């Protein structure tokens, strides 16, 4: 490596003000989930004192992580930790409701422990809800790092600024995108490949609502794309797979994409390729 380039890199490292140990942040996240949900623990706690010690460690770790970004935003690390811990009981209640809703909606799910341990939808929702608390508290960077970590593990991309009520169900989940200003009501269910996005990505729109609103008890099937900040999907509506929607629909709507199938031969051609995938 050329010495001049090495000096340039060193200068950039000296100018860097961000002290965000991503590995420690992800470790904090997974240890917090193990505290909240016993089925996720690698080693059960021996007694309540050991559990209390782990909670104290998590508080200290979170404060240390927050101090790493405190210089770029107007918030107090200590006050944010206190706020976060006060909201944990409500957060836990919401996630239990999410897990129960997933169990209720998915015929393949047999136990709530199975949902908690193995369902990417539950993991993506759990990380989002944790990140959303920090996002609302004005914490920069860390909420987005958390949701992108979940994105890398599950294929589910939820911006921490989205407002998602509970219970909420994500089935399968791969390829789901939920934008920053999305609003989602109660008992909503999304399948894989759903996009809740913006009609425009112009930078000047960053402070306005760009993403759709889903009212209560809406179901969105695989591959559907719903765009626009003024787009509202009325309660109890069903949006079928592969639908492209940029305008509002009233409650109890049913929208489906109808494929056109054209048969060009009445008999199978010779030497037809037979794929097995």
Phi, psi and omega in degrees: 000135180295142183296325180295321178291322178298319178295322179295318178297318180297323178297320178294321178296323179292327181282340183296125181256356184272126177240081184237094177285095186302322179300318179292324178296315179292325176295317176302314181302311184289327176290324176297316179297325178292326176292318184286328187229100182309325179299343182269352185288137175285319178229118181302147176291139184286327182200176183292331179295320179295322176296317179297321178297321179295320178297317178299317178300317181296321177300313181295320181293319179296318179298320178296319179295319180293325179298335180290342179238006184296332184286346183253005179207155185270082175209159179259125180299314182296316179294324180292321176298316180298317178297315181299315182294326177293331183272353182300319179301317178293319178299317179298317179300317180296317183288326173297317177297320177299313181297319179294323179293319177298315178301318181292324187272337185257112180298337181282343182277130182255328184218152178294330176297323177297318178298313183294322187275328193233353184269117179299329178299316179294318180297315179299319179293318181299314180295319177302312185296322177295314181295326182295322177300316179291322179299315180293334179279359178087015180284127178275157169065308187301316179301320181289324176297319179298312183289330176287330173296316176296322178302315181294331181274331190239342188080006180258121185248099179245120176290137182296344179277347179300149178253109185236116178285180180227156358284156184223139183234127169245120181258127185068286168099332185307129176086002178288136176232124179236114186285169189302320186256019176292141172242128181232130182275198183279151174056040177265143181231128178241139173260175185300149174078008180282135175243123172248092192235191182256150175286331181224148179246023180298138184297329183291350181267009188297334184257011178242165180288118185248347188242159189287170175244130174249119178282182187299147172058041175264142175241129178240117183274171192305136172081001180287145178236123180235124189233149169108138181290338179265001182276121180238126175263113185296157184303149177063022178270156176235123177251118185287170181298142175067011176290140175247118189226129179231016178220160185288154174230146183285168176304151178064026176282155174229112181241130181227148172268123181257113179282144176262122183248125180241121178268118184265345180226146176270341178232154179291132179291158177290154177056035178294139178284131181244103182268141173235113185248000000 
